[in-house]
Amino acid sequence: MPDAVKPVRVDSWLWAIRVYKTRSAATTACRAGHVRVNGERTKAAQSVKPGDEVRVRISGFDRILVVRKTLAKRVGAPVAVTAYEDRTPVREPSAMLAVRDRGAGRPTKRERRDIDKLRGRDPYDD
C-alpha cells in the first residue's frame, strides 16, 4: 500500500498539513469536539484516508478540507497544500465594531462622533 493511501490518525494529519502548530493542539481540538470526519465528531486516534471530509472549527469558523493524500510526518507548506482540497466557503468581511475598554468612562464628543460614523449613523452625512 503506497504511503499516500495508508490511513493515518486525524490529529497527526492535521498537524502534518499545518492546520495546527503542534500535534498536541490538534489532539486537544479533537477532544474538544472541534474536528469532524465525514460529519461525525471524532477522537484524535480516528484514521483518515483519501476522500474523507474533515471539518475543523478554528476561531469560530469551520474550515472544510477533503483528504487527497495522507501524511504522517510534518512537511513543508508547498507539499502540505497538495495533501488536501480546501472547500471552505469564502467568508464575508465582518463589520468593525466600536469597542471601548471597560471603565474608560463616558466618551468625549469627538469619540461619540467617531463611534457614530463607524456605525453609519453620521447625522451630518448628506
PDB file of C-alpha atoms in Angstrom:
ATOM      1  CA  MET A   1       0.000   0.000   0.000  1.00  0.00           C
ATOM      2  CA  PRO A   2       1.546   3.364  -1.022  1.00  0.00           C
ATOM      3  CA  ASP A   3       2.210   5.918   1.716  1.00  0.00           C
ATOM      4  CA  ALA A   4      -0.286   8.406   0.234  1.00  0.00           C
ATOM      5  CA  VAL A   5      -3.156   5.879   0.597  1.00  0.00           C
ATOM      6  CA  LYS A   6      -2.293   4.403   4.015  1.00  0.00           C
ATOM      7  CA  PRO A   7      -4.741   5.532   6.752  1.00  0.00           C
ATOM      8  CA  VAL A   8      -3.271   7.923   9.334  1.00  0.00           C
ATOM      9  CA  ARG A   9      -4.527   9.452  12.598  1.00  0.00           C
ATOM     10  CA  VAL A  10      -6.581  12.610  12.147  1.00  0.00           C
ATOM     11  CA  ASP A  11      -4.592  14.618  14.708  1.00  0.00           C
ATOM     12  CA  SER A  12      -1.330  13.632  13.051  1.00  0.00           C
ATOM     13  CA  TRP A  13      -2.687  14.531   9.604  1.00  0.00           C
ATOM     14  CA  LEU A  14      -3.938  17.955  10.763  1.00  0.00           C
ATOM     15  CA  TRP A  15      -0.528  18.653  12.259  1.00  0.00           C
ATOM     16  CA  ALA A  16       1.280  17.403   9.134  1.00  0.00           C
ATOM     17  CA  ILE A  17      -0.681  19.678   6.784  1.00  0.00           C
ATOM     18  CA  ARG A  18      -0.059  22.652   9.083  1.00  0.00           C
ATOM     19  CA  VAL A  19      -3.598  23.344  10.290  1.00  0.00           C
ATOM     20  CA  TYR A  20      -2.306  23.194  13.871  1.00  0.00           C
ATOM     21  CA  LYS A  21       1.114  24.285  15.063  1.00  0.00           C
ATOM     22  CA  THR A  22       1.602  21.258  17.319  1.00  0.00           C
ATOM     23  CA  ARG A  23       0.213  17.757  17.380  1.00  0.00           C
ATOM     24  CA  SER A  24      -0.948  18.234  20.960  1.00  0.00           C
ATOM     25  CA  ALA A  25      -3.002  21.260  19.824  1.00  0.00           C
ATOM     26  CA  ALA A  26      -4.638  19.047  17.175  1.00  0.00           C
ATOM     27  CA  THR A  27      -5.342  16.369  19.804  1.00  0.00           C
ATOM     28  CA  THR A  28      -6.865  18.970  22.140  1.00  0.00           C
ATOM     29  CA  ALA A  29      -9.114  20.237  19.332  1.00  0.00           C
ATOM     30  CA  CYS A  30     -10.322  16.681  18.678  1.00  0.00           C
ATOM     31  CA  ARG A  31     -11.089  16.173  22.383  1.00  0.00           C
ATOM     32  CA  ALA A  32     -12.987  19.466  22.491  1.00  0.00           C
ATOM     33  CA  GLY A  33     -15.171  18.377  19.562  1.00  0.00           C
ATOM     34  CA  HIS A  34     -13.821  20.924  17.060  1.00  0.00           C
ATOM     35  CA  VAL A  35     -12.905  18.271  14.491  1.00  0.00           C
ATOM     36  CA  ARG A  36     -15.396  16.225  12.458  1.00  0.00           C
ATOM     37  CA  VAL A  37     -14.638  13.499   9.938  1.00  0.00           C
ATOM     38  CA  ASN A  38     -17.430  12.867   7.418  1.00  0.00           C
ATOM     39  CA  GLY A  39     -19.870  14.780   9.641  1.00  0.00           C
ATOM     40  CA  GLU A  40     -19.169  12.795  12.836  1.00  0.00           C
ATOM     41  CA  ARG A  41     -17.307  14.093  15.874  1.00  0.00           C
ATOM     42  CA  THR A  42     -14.048  12.274  16.113  1.00  0.00           C
ATOM     43  CA  LYS A  43     -11.377  11.254  18.545  1.00  0.00           C
ATOM     44  CA  ALA A  44      -7.733  12.025  17.849  1.00  0.00           C
ATOM     45  CA  ALA A  45      -6.909   8.395  17.017  1.00  0.00           C
ATOM     46  CA  GLN A  46      -9.514   8.046  14.249  1.00  0.00           C
ATOM     47  CA  SER A  47      -8.000   7.233  10.887  1.00  0.00           C
ATOM     48  CA  VAL A  48      -8.476   9.335   7.778  1.00  0.00           C
ATOM     49  CA  LYS A  49      -7.956   8.183   4.218  1.00  0.00           C
ATOM     50  CA  PRO A  50      -8.156   9.923   0.824  1.00  0.00           C
ATOM     51  CA  GLY A  51     -11.696  11.095   0.078  1.00  0.00           C
ATOM     52  CA  ASP A  52     -12.662  11.824   3.704  1.00  0.00           C
ATOM     53  CA  GLU A  53     -14.071  15.254   4.550  1.00  0.00           C
ATOM     54  CA  VAL A  54     -12.545  16.871   7.641  1.00  0.00           C
ATOM     55  CA  ARG A  55     -14.221  19.916   9.235  1.00  0.00           C
ATOM     56  CA  VAL A  56     -12.085  21.905  11.638  1.00  0.00           C
ATOM     57  CA  ARG A  57     -13.511  24.756  13.734  1.00  0.00           C
ATOM     58  CA  ILE A  58     -10.902  27.473  14.120  1.00  0.00           C
ATOM     59  CA  SER A  59     -11.703  30.805  15.796  1.00  0.00           C
ATOM     60  CA  GLY A  60     -15.438  30.377  15.326  1.00  0.00           C
ATOM     61  CA  PHE A  61     -15.399  29.362  11.661  1.00  0.00           C
ATOM     62  CA  ASP A  62     -15.435  25.932  10.023  1.00  0.00           C
ATOM     63  CA  ARG A  63     -12.659  25.023   7.641  1.00  0.00           C
ATOM     64  CA  ILE A  64     -13.675  22.203   5.267  1.00  0.00           C
ATOM     65  CA  LEU A  65     -10.823  20.035   3.985  1.00  0.00           C
ATOM     66  CA  VAL A  66     -11.005  16.942   1.770  1.00  0.00           C
ATOM     67  CA  VAL A  67      -8.125  14.498   2.173  1.00  0.00           C
ATOM     68  CA  ARG A  68      -6.210  13.978  -1.082  1.00  0.00           C
ATOM     69  CA  LYS A  69      -3.281  12.081   0.400  1.00  0.00           C
ATOM     70  CA  THR A  70      -2.294  11.106   3.883  1.00  0.00           C
ATOM     71  CA  LEU A  71       0.827  12.392   5.577  1.00  0.00           C
ATOM     72  CA  ALA A  72       2.193  11.052   8.842  1.00  0.00           C
ATOM     73  CA  LYS A  73       5.141  13.459   9.128  1.00  0.00           C
ATOM     74  CA  ARG A  74       5.105  17.244   9.006  1.00  0.00           C
ATOM     75  CA  VAL A  75       6.178  18.579   5.622  1.00  0.00           C
ATOM     76  CA  GLY A  76       6.869  21.951   4.055  1.00  0.00           C
ATOM     77  CA  ALA A  77       3.995  24.265   3.217  1.00  0.00           C
ATOM     78  CA  PRO A  78       4.126  23.735  -0.599  1.00  0.00           C
ATOM     79  CA  VAL A  79       3.911  19.950  -0.132  1.00  0.00           C
ATOM     80  CA  ALA A  80       1.242  20.239   2.582  1.00  0.00           C
ATOM     81  CA  VAL A  81      -1.104  22.147   0.257  1.00  0.00           C
ATOM     82  CA  THR A  82      -1.116  19.203  -2.173  1.00  0.00           C
ATOM     83  CA  ALA A  83      -2.351  16.823   0.564  1.00  0.00           C
ATOM     84  CA  TYR A  84      -5.827  18.375   0.830  1.00  0.00           C
ATOM     85  CA  GLU A  85      -8.505  20.212  -1.115  1.00  0.00           C
ATOM     86  CA  ASP A  86      -9.854  23.288   0.654  1.00  0.00           C
ATOM     87  CA  ARG A  87     -13.641  23.612   0.217  1.00  0.00           C
ATOM     88  CA  THR A  88     -14.104  26.325   2.806  1.00  0.00           C
ATOM     89  CA  PRO A  89     -16.652  28.913   1.625  1.00  0.00           C
ATOM     90  CA  VAL A  90     -15.402  32.466   1.320  1.00  0.00           C
ATOM     91  CA  ARG A  91     -16.179  34.494   4.440  1.00  0.00           C
ATOM     92  CA  GLU A  92     -17.782  37.880   4.164  1.00  0.00           C
ATOM     93  CA  PRO A  93     -15.751  40.619   5.800  1.00  0.00           C
ATOM     94  CA  SER A  94     -17.101  41.380   9.235  1.00  0.00           C
ATOM     95  CA  ALA A  95     -18.141  44.894  10.113  1.00  0.00           C
ATOM     96  CA  MET A  96     -15.965  46.785  12.523  1.00  0.00           C
ATOM     97  CA  LEU A  97     -17.485  47.340  15.939  1.00  0.00           C
ATOM     98  CA  ALA A  98     -16.821  50.227  18.230  1.00  0.00           C
ATOM     99  CA  VAL A  99     -15.394  48.699  21.395  1.00  0.00           C
ATOM    100  CA  ARG A 100     -14.486  50.695  24.446  1.00  0.00           C
ATOM    101  CA  ASP A 101     -12.450  49.455  27.326  1.00  0.00           C
ATOM    102  CA  ARG A 102     -14.448  48.689  30.419  1.00  0.00           C
ATOM    103  CA  GLY A 103     -14.139  51.517  32.910  1.00  0.00           C
ATOM    104  CA  ALA A 104     -12.950  54.012  30.278  1.00  0.00           C
ATOM    105  CA  GLY A 105     -15.675  56.407  31.280  1.00  0.00           C
ATOM    106  CA  ARG A 106     -18.067  58.368  29.179  1.00  0.00           C
ATOM    107  CA  PRO A 107     -16.937  59.030  25.588  1.00  0.00           C
ATOM    108  CA  THR A 108     -15.967  62.568  24.664  1.00  0.00           C
ATOM    109  CA  LYS A 109     -17.843  64.456  21.967  1.00  0.00           C
ATOM    110  CA  ARG A 110     -15.150  63.620  19.441  1.00  0.00           C
ATOM    111  CA  GLU A 111     -15.185  59.910  20.370  1.00  0.00           C
ATOM    112  CA  ARG A 112     -19.007  59.886  20.125  1.00  0.00           C
ATOM    113  CA  ARG A 113     -18.814  61.312  16.587  1.00  0.00           C
ATOM    114  CA  ASP A 114     -16.249  58.678  15.606  1.00  0.00           C
ATOM    115  CA  ILE A 115     -18.431  55.901  17.041  1.00  0.00           C
ATOM    116  CA  ASP A 116     -21.495  57.205  15.214  1.00  0.00           C
ATOM    117  CA  LYS A 117     -19.555  57.473  11.953  1.00  0.00           C
ATOM    118  CA  LEU A 118     -18.299  53.913  12.354  1.00  0.00           C
ATOM    119  CA  ARG A 119     -21.826  52.646  12.952  1.00  0.00           C
ATOM    120  CA  GLY A 120     -23.130  54.555   9.929  1.00  0.00           C
ATOM    121  CA  ARG A 121     -25.207  56.996  11.970  1.00  0.00           C
ATOM    122  CA  ASP A 122     -23.456  60.180  10.941  1.00  0.00           C
ATOM    123  CA  PRO A 123     -26.067  62.990  11.348  1.00  0.00           C
ATOM    124  CA  TYR A 124     -24.048  65.377   9.148  1.00  0.00           C
ATOM    125  CA  ASP A 125     -23.865  62.957   6.200  1.00  0.00           C
ATOM    126  CA  ASP A 126     -25.931  64.260   3.269  1.00  0.00           C
TER     127      ASP A 126
END
